[in-house]
Coordinates of C-alpha atoms and ligand atoms in Angstrom, one line a residue:
M1302 CA 26.5 0.7 50.7
T1303 CA 26.2 -2.4 48.6
S1304 CA 24.8 -4.9 51.2
P1305 CA 21.6 -6.0 50.9
L1306 CA 19.4 -3.5 52.8
T1307 CA 15.2 -3.1 54.2
I1308 CA 14.2 -0.1 55.2
I1309 CA 10.7 -0.1 57.4
V1310 CA 8.6 2.6 58.3
V1311 CA 6.9 2.0 61.2
G1312 CA 3.6 4.3 61.0
A1313 CA 3.8 4.2 57.2
T1314 CA 0.1 5.4 56.9
G1315 CA 1.2 8.7 58.6
D1316 CA 1.9 12.1 57.5
L1317 CA 5.4 12.1 58.0
A1318 CA 5.6 8.9 56.2
R1319 CA 3.7 9.9 53.4
R1320 CA 5.1 13.7 52.6
K1321 CA 8.9 13.3 53.7
L1322 CA 10.0 9.5 54.1
F1323 CA 8.9 7.7 51.0
P1324 CA 9.4 10.8 49.1
A1325 CA 12.8 11.0 50.3
L1326 CA 13.6 7.6 49.8
F1327 CA 12.5 7.6 46.2
A1328 CA 14.6 10.4 45.6
C1329 CA 18.0 8.3 47.1
F1330 CA 16.5 5.4 44.9
A1331 CA 16.0 7.0 42.1
R1332 CA 19.4 8.6 42.3
G1333 CA 21.0 5.0 42.5
Q1334 CA 22.2 6.2 46.1
L1335 CA 20.8 3.0 47.8
P1336 CA 22.1 -0.5 47.7
P1337 CA 20.5 -2.6 44.4
D1338 CA 19.0 -5.0 46.8
V1339 CA 17.0 -2.6 48.7
R1340 CA 13.2 -2.9 49.6
F1341 CA 10.8 -0.6 51.7
I1342 CA 8.3 -1.9 53.9
G1343 CA 5.3 0.0 55.6
L1344 CA 4.0 -1.1 58.9
A1345 CA 0.9 0.6 60.6
R1346 CA -2.6 -0.6 61.9
T1347 CA -4.6 0.2 59.1
A1348 CA -5.6 -2.5 56.8
L1349 CA -4.1 -2.1 53.5
T1350 CA -3.1 -3.9 50.7
D1351 CA 0.3 -3.4 49.1
A1352 CA -1.5 -2.2 46.0
A1353 CA -3.6 0.3 47.9
F1354 CA -0.3 1.2 50.1
R1355 CA 1.8 2.0 46.8
E1356 CA -1.2 4.2 45.5
R1357 CA -1.3 6.0 48.6
L1358 CA 2.5 6.5 48.0
A1359 CA 2.7 7.4 44.2
E1360 CA 1.1 10.6 44.4
N1361 CA 3.9 12.2 46.5
L1362 CA 6.8 10.6 44.4
K1363 CA 8.6 13.3 42.2
C1364 CA 12.1 13.6 40.5
D1365 CA 13.2 17.1 40.1
E1366 CA 16.3 16.4 38.0
L1367 CA 15.2 13.1 36.1
E1368 CA 13.3 13.4 32.8
A1369 CA 9.6 12.4 32.9
G1370 CA 9.9 9.1 31.2
V1371 CA 12.8 7.9 33.3
C1372 CA 11.2 9.4 36.4
S1373 CA 8.0 7.2 36.0
M1374 CA 10.2 4.1 34.8
K1375 CA 12.1 4.8 38.1
A1376 CA 8.7 5.6 40.5
G1377 CA 7.6 2.2 39.2
E1378 CA 10.6 0.3 39.8
F1379 CA 10.3 1.9 43.4
L1380 CA 6.5 1.1 44.2
Q1381 CA 7.4 -3.0 43.4
R1382 CA 10.0 -2.7 46.3
C1383 CA 7.5 -1.2 48.6
H1384 CA 5.2 -3.6 50.7
Y1385 CA 3.0 -3.2 53.4
R1386 CA 1.7 -5.1 56.5
R1387 CA -0.8 -4.4 59.3
C1388 CA 0.9 -4.6 62.6
E1389 CA -0.4 -3.2 66.1
Y1390 CA 2.4 -1.1 67.4
D1391 CA 2.0 -3.0 71.1
S1392 CA 1.9 -6.6 69.4
T1393 CA 4.5 -9.1 70.0
A1394 CA 2.5 -11.4 67.9
D1395 CA 2.3 -9.0 65.1
F1396 CA 6.0 -8.3 65.3
T1397 CA 6.8 -12.0 65.3
S1398 CA 4.8 -12.8 62.4
A1399 CA 5.8 -9.6 60.8
E1400 CA 9.6 -10.8 61.3
G1401 CA 9.0 -14.1 59.5
W1402 CA 7.2 -12.5 56.5
L1403 CA 10.2 -10.1 56.3
V1404 CA 12.9 -12.7 56.4
G1405 CA 10.8 -14.0 53.6
L1406 CA 11.1 -11.0 51.6
E1407 CA 14.8 -10.8 52.4
G1408 CA 15.1 -14.1 50.5
G1409 CA 15.4 -16.1 53.5
K1410 CA 18.1 -14.4 55.3
R1411 CA 18.1 -11.6 57.5
V1412 CA 20.1 -8.6 55.8
N1413 CA 20.7 -4.8 57.3
R1414 CA 18.2 -2.9 58.4
V1415 CA 16.9 0.4 59.3
V1416 CA 13.7 0.8 61.6
Y1417 CA 12.1 4.2 61.4
L1418 CA 9.5 5.2 64.1
A1419 CA 7.2 7.4 62.4
V1420 CA 4.4 7.0 65.4
P1421 CA 3.1 9.7 67.7
P1422 CA 5.6 10.0 70.4
F1423 CA 3.2 8.1 73.2
V1424 CA 3.8 5.2 71.0
F1425 CA 7.7 5.1 70.9
G1426 CA 8.2 3.1 73.9
Q1427 CA 5.6 0.2 73.7
T1428 CA 6.8 -0.1 70.0
A1429 CA 10.2 -0.3 70.8
R1430 CA 9.7 -2.7 73.8
A1431 CA 7.5 -5.2 71.3
M1432 CA 9.9 -4.9 68.6
A1433 CA 12.7 -6.1 70.7
Q1434 CA 11.2 -8.9 72.5
T1435 CA 10.4 -10.7 69.5
G1436 CA 13.9 -10.2 67.8
F1437 CA 12.6 -7.8 65.3
L1438 CA 15.1 -5.2 66.5
P1439 CA 18.2 -7.2 67.9
R1440 CA 20.3 -5.5 70.3
G1441 CA 24.3 -5.0 68.9
D1442 CA 25.6 -3.6 65.8
Q1443 CA 27.4 -6.4 64.2
E1444 CA 26.2 -7.5 60.6
P1445 CA 23.5 -7.7 59.5
W1446 CA 23.0 -4.6 61.7
T1447 CA 19.2 -3.1 62.7
R1448 CA 19.5 0.6 63.1
L1449 CA 16.7 2.6 65.0
V1450 CA 15.6 5.8 64.1
V1451 CA 13.5 7.8 66.4
E1452 CA 11.7 11.2 65.6
K1453 CA 11.3 14.2 67.8
P1454 CA 9.7 15.0 70.0
F1455 CA 12.0 13.2 72.9
G1456 CA 10.0 13.7 75.8
R1457 CA 7.9 16.7 77.1
D1458 CA 10.5 17.2 79.8
R1459 CA 13.8 16.1 81.3
A1460 CA 11.7 13.6 83.3
S1461 CA 10.0 12.1 80.2
Y1462 CA 13.1 12.6 78.4
D1463 CA 15.2 10.3 80.9
E1464 CA 12.2 7.5 80.8
L1465 CA 11.9 7.5 76.6
Q1466 CA 15.8 7.3 77.1
R1467 CA 16.0 4.2 79.9
T1468 CA 13.4 2.3 77.2
L1469 CA 15.4 2.9 74.4
A1470 CA 18.4 2.1 76.1
D1471 CA 16.7 -1.1 77.2
V1472 CA 16.1 -2.1 73.6
C1473 CA 19.2 -1.1 71.9
R1474 CA 22.6 0.3 72.0
E1475 CA 23.7 3.9 71.7
E1476 CA 25.3 3.0 68.2
Q1477 CA 22.1 1.8 66.7
T1478 CA 20.1 5.0 68.0
F1479 CA 19.9 7.8 65.4
R1480 CA 17.9 10.5 67.2
I1481 CA 16.7 12.6 64.3
D1482 CA 16.2 16.3 63.8
H1483 CA 15.9 17.1 60.2
Y1484 CA 17.1 21.1 60.7
L1485 CA 20.5 19.2 61.0
G1486 CA 20.3 17.7 57.6
K1487 CA 19.6 21.2 55.7
E1488 CA 22.4 22.1 53.4
V1489 CA 23.1 25.5 55.2
V1490 CA 22.7 24.0 58.6
Q1491 CA 25.7 21.6 57.3
N1492 CA 27.3 24.5 56.0
L1493 CA 27.9 26.1 59.2
L1494 CA 30.9 23.7 60.1
V1495 CA 32.6 24.6 57.0
L1496 CA 31.9 28.6 57.3
R1497 CA 33.3 28.6 60.3
F1498 CA 36.0 26.3 60.5
A1499 CA 37.4 26.5 56.9
N1500 CA 37.4 30.2 56.7
A1501 CA 40.2 31.7 58.3
I1502 CA 38.4 35.4 58.4
F1503 CA 35.3 34.4 60.5
E1504 CA 37.1 32.7 63.4
P1505 CA 38.7 36.1 65.0
L1506 CA 35.2 37.6 65.0
W1507 CA 33.1 34.6 66.2
C1508 CA 33.2 35.7 69.7
R1509 CA 31.9 38.3 72.4
E1510 CA 34.3 40.9 71.5
H1511 CA 32.8 41.5 67.9
V1512 CA 29.1 39.9 68.1
H1513 CA 26.7 42.1 69.8
H1514 CA 23.7 39.5 69.9
V1515 CA 22.9 36.2 67.9
H1516 CA 19.3 35.7 66.6
I1517 CA 18.0 32.5 65.5
A1518 CA 14.4 32.7 64.2
W1519 CA 12.0 30.5 62.9
S1520 CA 8.4 31.1 61.8
E1521 CA 6.0 29.7 59.6
T1522 CA 2.7 31.0 58.0
Q1523 CA 0.5 28.1 58.9
G1524 CA -1.2 27.6 62.0
V1525 CA -1.6 23.9 63.4
A1526 CA -4.7 23.0 61.2
G1527 CA -4.6 18.9 61.2
R1528 CA -2.1 19.0 64.0
A1529 CA -3.9 20.6 66.7
G1530 CA -4.0 17.3 69.0
Y1531 CA -0.2 16.9 69.2
F1532 CA 0.5 20.3 69.1
D1533 CA -1.7 21.3 72.0
R1534 CA 0.3 18.9 74.2
Y1535 CA 3.5 20.0 73.5
G1536 CA 3.3 23.8 72.1
I1537 CA 6.1 25.8 70.3
I1538 CA 8.7 25.7 72.8
R1539 CA 9.0 21.7 72.8
D1540 CA 8.1 21.9 69.1
V1541 CA 10.4 23.8 67.6
M1542 CA 12.8 25.7 70.2
Q1543 CA 14.2 22.9 72.3
N1544 CA 15.2 20.7 69.5
H1545 CA 15.7 22.6 66.2
L1546 CA 16.5 26.1 67.5
M1547 CA 19.0 24.6 70.2
Q1548 CA 20.7 22.3 67.4
I1549 CA 21.2 25.2 65.2
L1550 CA 22.4 27.4 68.3
S1551 CA 25.1 24.9 69.3
L1552 CA 26.6 24.7 65.9
V1553 CA 26.8 28.3 65.8
A1554 CA 28.3 28.4 69.5
M1555 CA 30.5 25.3 69.5
E1556 CA 34.5 25.4 69.7
R1557 CA 36.4 23.7 66.9
P1558 CA 35.8 20.0 67.2
A1559 CA 39.1 17.7 67.6
H1560 CA 38.4 16.2 64.0
L1561 CA 35.2 15.5 62.1
E1562 CA 34.2 12.1 63.3
S1563 CA 30.7 12.3 64.9
E1564 CA 31.9 11.8 68.6
A1565 CA 34.1 15.0 68.3
I1566 CA 31.3 17.5 66.6
R1567 CA 28.9 15.9 69.3
D1568 CA 31.1 16.5 72.4
A1569 CA 31.9 19.9 71.0
K1570 CA 27.9 20.6 70.6
V1571 CA 27.0 19.2 74.3
S1572 CA 29.4 21.2 75.7
V1573 CA 27.7 24.3 74.6
L1574 CA 24.5 23.1 75.9
Q1575 CA 26.1 22.3 79.3
N1576 CA 27.4 25.7 79.8
M1577 CA 23.9 27.2 79.3
P1578 CA 21.9 28.2 82.3
P1579 CA 18.5 27.3 82.5
L1580 CA 16.1 29.9 80.8
D1581 CA 14.6 32.4 83.2
L1582 CA 10.8 33.0 83.0
A1583 CA 11.8 37.0 82.9
N1584 CA 13.8 36.0 79.6
L1585 CA 10.7 34.5 78.1
V1586 CA 7.7 35.8 76.1
V1587 CA 5.2 33.7 75.1
G1588 CA 2.2 34.1 72.6
Q1589 CA -0.7 32.7 70.8
Y1590 CA -2.3 33.7 67.7
V1591 CA -6.0 34.9 67.1
R1592 CA -8.4 35.7 64.5
S1593 CA -6.9 38.3 62.4
A1594 CA -8.9 41.0 62.1
T1595 CA -7.4 42.5 58.9
A1596 CA -6.4 39.4 56.7
E1597 CA -8.4 39.3 53.3
K1598 CA -9.9 36.0 54.2
A1599 CA -10.6 35.2 57.8
V1600 CA -8.6 33.2 59.4
A1601 CA -9.5 31.2 62.7
G1602 CA -7.5 31.8 65.9
Y1603 CA -5.4 29.1 67.6
L1604 CA -8.4 28.2 70.2
E1605 CA -10.8 28.2 67.6
E1606 CA -9.1 25.2 65.6
E1607 CA -10.7 21.7 65.7
G1608 CA -9.1 19.7 68.3
V1609 CA -7.8 22.8 70.3
P1610 CA -9.0 22.7 73.8
A1611 CA -11.5 25.7 75.1
G1612 CA -9.1 28.0 77.0
S1613 CA -5.5 26.1 76.2
I1614 CA -2.8 28.2 77.2
T1615 CA -0.5 26.6 74.7
P1616 CA 1.8 28.9 73.1
T1617 CA 2.2 29.2 69.4
Y1618 CA 4.8 31.7 69.8
A1619 CA 8.1 32.1 71.7
A1620 CA 10.9 34.4 72.1
A1621 CA 13.8 33.5 74.6
V1622 CA 17.0 35.4 75.6
L1623 CA 19.8 32.4 76.5
H1624 CA 23.4 32.4 77.3
V1625 CA 26.0 30.6 76.7
N1626 CA 28.9 30.7 79.6
T1627 CA 31.8 30.2 77.8
P1628 CA 34.7 32.4 77.3
R1629 CA 33.9 32.9 74.0
W1630 CA 30.2 34.1 74.4
K1631 CA 29.8 35.3 78.1
G1632 CA 27.5 37.9 78.1
V1633 CA 26.4 37.7 74.2
P1634 CA 22.4 37.0 74.3
F1635 CA 21.3 34.6 72.2
L1636 CA 17.5 35.5 71.1
L1637 CA 15.5 32.7 70.3
T1638 CA 12.0 33.1 68.5
A1639 CA 9.7 30.8 66.9
G1640 CA 6.3 31.2 65.9
K1641 CA 3.4 29.9 63.8
G1642 CA 0.8 32.1 62.0
L1643 CA 3.2 34.5 61.4
R1644 CA 3.7 36.6 57.9
R1645 CA 6.4 34.5 56.5
S1646 CA 7.7 31.2 56.6
I1647 CA 11.4 31.4 57.3
T1648 CA 14.4 30.3 59.2
E1649 CA 17.5 32.3 59.9
V1650 CA 20.5 32.8 62.1
R1651 CA 22.0 36.3 62.4
L1652 CA 25.2 37.2 64.1
H1653 CA 24.9 40.9 64.3
F1654 CA 28.4 42.7 65.0
R1655 CA 28.9 45.6 67.5
E1656 CA 28.7 48.9 66.1
V1657 CA 32.0 50.9 65.0
A1658 CA 33.3 52.3 68.3
A1659 CA 34.2 55.8 67.2
P1660 CA 32.6 56.3 63.7
L1661 CA 34.5 58.5 61.4
F1662 CA 31.5 59.3 59.0
Q1663 CA 29.0 61.8 60.6
E1664 CA 25.3 61.2 60.7
G1665 CA 23.4 63.3 58.1
I1666 CA 26.2 63.6 56.0
A1667 CA 26.9 59.9 55.6
G1668 CA 22.8 59.1 55.7
L1669 CA 23.4 56.5 58.6
P1670 CA 21.4 56.6 61.8
H1671 CA 24.5 56.5 64.1
G1672 CA 27.7 57.2 61.4
S1673 CA 27.9 53.5 61.4
G1674 CA 25.7 50.8 59.6
V1675 CA 24.7 47.7 60.6
N1676 CA 27.3 44.4 60.2
E1677 CA 25.4 41.0 59.9
L1678 CA 26.1 37.8 59.2
I1679 CA 22.7 36.4 57.6
I1680 CA 22.5 32.6 57.3
R1681 CA 19.2 31.7 55.6
V1682 CA 18.6 28.0 56.1
Q1683 CA 15.2 28.1 54.5
P1684 CA 13.6 29.3 52.0
D1685 CA 16.0 30.2 49.5
E1686 CA 19.1 29.3 51.2
K1687 CA 21.6 31.9 51.4
L1688 CA 24.6 33.3 53.2
S1689 CA 25.3 36.8 53.1
L1690 CA 27.1 39.5 54.8
R1691 CA 26.0 43.1 55.4
I1692 CA 28.2 45.8 55.2
V1693 CA 28.4 49.5 54.9
S1694 CA 29.0 50.8 51.6
K1695 CA 29.4 54.3 49.8
K1696 CA 26.3 54.6 47.2
P1697 CA 27.4 55.3 43.8
G1698 CA 27.5 58.8 42.8
V1699 CA 28.6 62.3 44.0
G1700 CA 28.8 63.0 47.9
M1701 CA 29.4 61.1 50.4
Q1702 CA 26.1 59.0 50.8
L1703 CA 26.6 55.4 52.9
G1704 CA 24.1 52.6 52.9
N1705 CA 23.9 49.0 54.1
T1706 CA 24.1 46.7 51.4
E1707 CA 24.8 42.6 51.3
L1708 CA 27.3 40.4 49.7
D1709 CA 25.0 37.8 48.8
L1710 CA 25.8 33.7 48.3
R1711 CA 22.2 32.6 47.2
F1712 CA 23.0 28.6 46.4
R1713 CA 20.4 28.2 44.2
E1714 CA 21.5 31.3 42.0
K1715 CA 25.1 30.2 42.4
Y1716 CA 24.6 26.6 42.0
P1717 CA 21.7 26.5 39.3
D1718 CA 22.2 22.7 38.0
V1719 CA 22.7 21.3 41.5
R1720 CA 19.9 20.1 43.2
I1721 CA 19.5 20.8 46.8
A1722 CA 18.5 17.4 48.4
D1723 CA 15.7 17.4 51.0
A1724 CA 17.2 17.1 54.6
Y1725 CA 15.4 13.7 54.8
E1726 CA 17.4 12.5 51.9
N1727 CA 20.9 13.7 53.4
L1728 CA 20.1 12.1 56.8
L1729 CA 18.5 8.8 55.4
L1730 CA 21.6 8.0 53.5
D1731 CA 23.8 9.3 56.8
V1732 CA 21.6 6.1 58.7
V1733 CA 22.6 3.6 55.8
R1734 CA 26.2 4.8 55.7
G1735 CA 26.3 4.7 59.9
D1736 CA 27.0 8.4 60.1
R1737 CA 25.9 9.9 63.5
S1738 CA 27.2 13.2 63.1
L1739 CA 24.1 14.8 62.4
F1740 CA 22.1 13.0 64.9
I1741 CA 21.6 14.3 68.0
R1742 CA 23.3 12.3 71.1
G1743 CA 21.5 11.5 74.0
D1744 CA 23.2 13.9 76.6
E1745 CA 22.5 16.8 74.0
L1746 CA 19.0 16.2 74.6
A1747 CA 19.4 15.9 78.6
A1748 CA 21.1 19.1 78.6
A1749 CA 18.6 21.1 76.2
W1750 CA 15.9 19.7 78.3
D1751 CA 17.7 21.2 81.7
V1752 CA 17.7 24.8 80.0
F1753 CA 13.8 24.7 79.2
T1754 CA 12.1 22.3 81.8
P1755 CA 12.0 24.7 84.9
V1756 CA 10.6 27.3 83.0
L1757 CA 8.1 25.2 81.3
Q1758 CA 7.2 23.8 84.5
R1759 CA 6.7 27.4 85.7
L1760 CA 4.8 28.3 82.9
E1761 CA 2.3 25.5 83.5
A1762 CA 2.1 25.9 87.1
Q1763 CA 1.3 29.3 87.0
A1764 CA -1.1 28.8 84.0
I1765 CA 0.5 31.6 82.2
R1766 CA -1.4 33.3 79.3
P1767 CA 0.3 33.8 76.1
A1768 CA 0.1 37.1 74.7
P1769 CA -2.2 37.5 71.6
Y1770 CA -1.1 38.1 67.9
A1771 CA -2.9 38.1 65.2
F1772 CA -2.6 35.7 62.3
G1773 CA -0.4 36.5 59.5
G1774 CA 1.0 39.4 61.3
S1775 CA 3.9 40.2 63.6
A1776 CA 5.3 38.8 66.7
P1777 CA 3.6 39.8 69.9
V1778 CA 4.8 43.3 71.1
A1779 CA 6.2 42.1 74.2
L1780 CA 9.0 40.7 72.1
D1781 CA 10.5 44.3 71.4
A1782 CA 10.3 44.8 75.5
L1783 CA 12.5 41.5 75.8
A1784 CA 14.9 42.7 73.0
A1785 CA 15.4 46.2 74.2
R1786 CA 16.2 44.9 77.6
Y1787 CA 19.5 43.1 75.8
Y1788 CA 20.1 46.5 73.5
I1789 CA 18.9 44.2 70.5
P1790 CA 17.8 47.2 68.5
D1791 CA 15.0 45.9 66.1
A1792 CA 14.0 41.9 66.9
Q1793 CA 11.4 42.2 64.2
V1794 CA 14.1 42.9 61.8
I1795 CA 14.1 39.7 60.0
D1796 CA 10.3 39.8 59.4
Q1797 CA 10.9 43.5 58.1
D1798 CA 14.0 42.8 55.7
N1799 CA 12.7 39.7 54.4
L1800 CA 9.3 41.3 53.6
R1801 CA 11.5 44.0 52.1
E1802 CA 13.5 41.6 49.9
Q1803 CA 10.1 40.0 48.7
K1804 CA 8.7 43.0 47.6
Q1805 CA 11.6 43.9 45.5
Q1806 CA 11.7 40.5 43.9
T1807 CA 7.5 40.9 43.2
L1808 CA 8.5 44.6 41.4
G1809 CA 11.3 42.5 39.3
G1810 CA 14.1 44.5 41.1
G1811 CA 17.5 42.5 42.3
H1812 CA 18.2 42.3 45.8
V1813 CA 20.9 44.6 46.9
Ligands
NAP78 N1 4.5 15.2 60.2 C1 5.6 15.8 60.6 O1 5.8 16.6 59.9 C2 6.2 15.6 61.4 C3 7.9 16.8 61.5 C4 9.0 16.1 62.3 C5 8.6 15.3 63.4 N2 7.5 14.4 63.2 C6 7.1 13.2 64.5 O2 7.1 11.8 63.3 C7 6.2 11.1 64.0 C8 5.2 11.0 63.1 O3 4.2 11.7 62.7 P1 3.2 11.9 61.8 O4 2.9 13.3 61.6 O5 3.4 11.1 60.6 O6 2.0 11.0 62.8 P2 0.7 11.1 62.5 O7 0.4 10.8 61.3 O8 -0.3 11.7 63.6 O9 0.7 9.1 63.0 C9 1.4 8.4 62.2 C10 0.9 7.1 62.4 O10 0.5 6.5 63.7 C11 -0.6 6.0 64.0 N3 -1.2 6.6 64.9 C12 -1.9 7.9 64.9 N4 -2.5 8.2 66.1 C13 -2.3 6.9 67.2 C14 -2.7 6.8 68.2 N5 -3.4 7.8 69.1 N6 -2.4 5.5 68.8 C15 -1.5 4.5 67.8 N7 -1.1 5.0 66.4 C16 -1.7 6.2 66.2 C17 -1.6 6.2 62.2 O11 -1.2 4.9 61.9 P3 -2.4 3.9 61.7 O12 -3.5 3.9 62.6 O13 -2.6 3.1 60.4 O14 -1.7 2.8 62.7 C18 -0.8 7.3 61.6 O15 -0.8 7.0 60.3 C19 5.8 11.7 65.2 O16 6.6 11.6 66.3 C20 6.1 13.4 65.0 O17 5.9 14.2 66.2 C21 6.6 14.8 62.1

């Protein structure tokens, strides 16, 4: 981490670069986590001076833990190291001249480089090829190295993924390629390995004998405003489920890796994905948000959003039941739900344990519906990261009234002085360190596409209309029917629980 370094963001005028990448680079820089000799380069087609580029970046730089004076001094230092150059993504002439300019900034000798492809996915291939043809992206991982970070989506299906993969394989080696899924950089997701393999109590329970089902849920209050062009081509299954949720699923379901080296972890993850049969259309519910009749302020439905083609059948919501055919998980449904325009923004994993086989406490006397309560391990990825275990406990007082309560570890309460880093900060530092554990290997993506490609093709071939659901409300009711087929008692529970929690906090009450 001491060798000179250049970090190049291709597509530097874009949303991701502005909102996420440069703020994350600044946070790492301000904390002294990058080499002293580091510079940050923006490349894109828009004509901008360095000054104009820096002005754009300055708006989004913030440092939570530094005192204001130090923060603005660091921001000034950071911006002085930011440079911008206009570049057409498919132009070998532009990359050749950018290369000469860059070596000049690097003091006349090429240094280690990270190249971050933050351009729309259909530009990935041509950009990578133009960079490779001009020596901007040399093949090989010897010093000074060049590492290529590629953003999702990695194709639209197995065939387009294979094509992208061939292009990337032509231009750089697998060891140079960092396929990013920022969910893997999130604190609680990283904690999954620790939770599972550093605590003896969970291992015996982490299997089909004890787990009734696993629910991995992602929801967002926003619609697609501003990104409709991209979203309509991909839809929620490709945008969220095939990548973020499948990555979380593989960490939840994997066997213990042989050691903590990145290849061992990725071997364990890919084995989960390769043991999953393709998703059956009968196990899928798709929805699309419509104008909400009840929202205080009228909110447009998906089809009314600017940039969405008339009559689009792109799903903004999906619920899928998947299976992992390993001895540990055979028969356990994994319910994955993902939706935009819902009531809450939340990402959570719940392991729902089986009921007590022969309840001792009787319904009525105990106050619980079946004489036994719900045991759940809840792993909240965002917001307000937490781990909690839902257990049954006697309510204090006279008599034998039972109730569900939670043993709670809320990271922000437990560690008030520790700043939880943004996922992009963690992952960018890993690229610089050369640690690929939290990046997706090619075969993981291929296996994840094999699970979803057939159903995506059927959805499109049969032009299946998504079920409508009101913007700002709950998931489509069809979710309950799908869940009921697998005896999943209440698939909307995550929404209801979190709403209850939100109300308690608003009223000033603590959580149980
Ligand atoms: N935004 C996010 O939160 C987010 C999250 C996860 C993944 N990603 C992925 O990250 C990548 C970048 O996302 P983004 O939201 O930053 O994209 P973006 O803002 O739409 O595009 C990035 C830059 O690419 C150039 N560009 C836009 N349309 C183009 C076109 N038709 N042809 C050639 N260049 C074009 C533009 O720069 P110039 O016109 O100046 O060249 C733009 O500033 C995408 O692959 C996206 O899927 C984004």
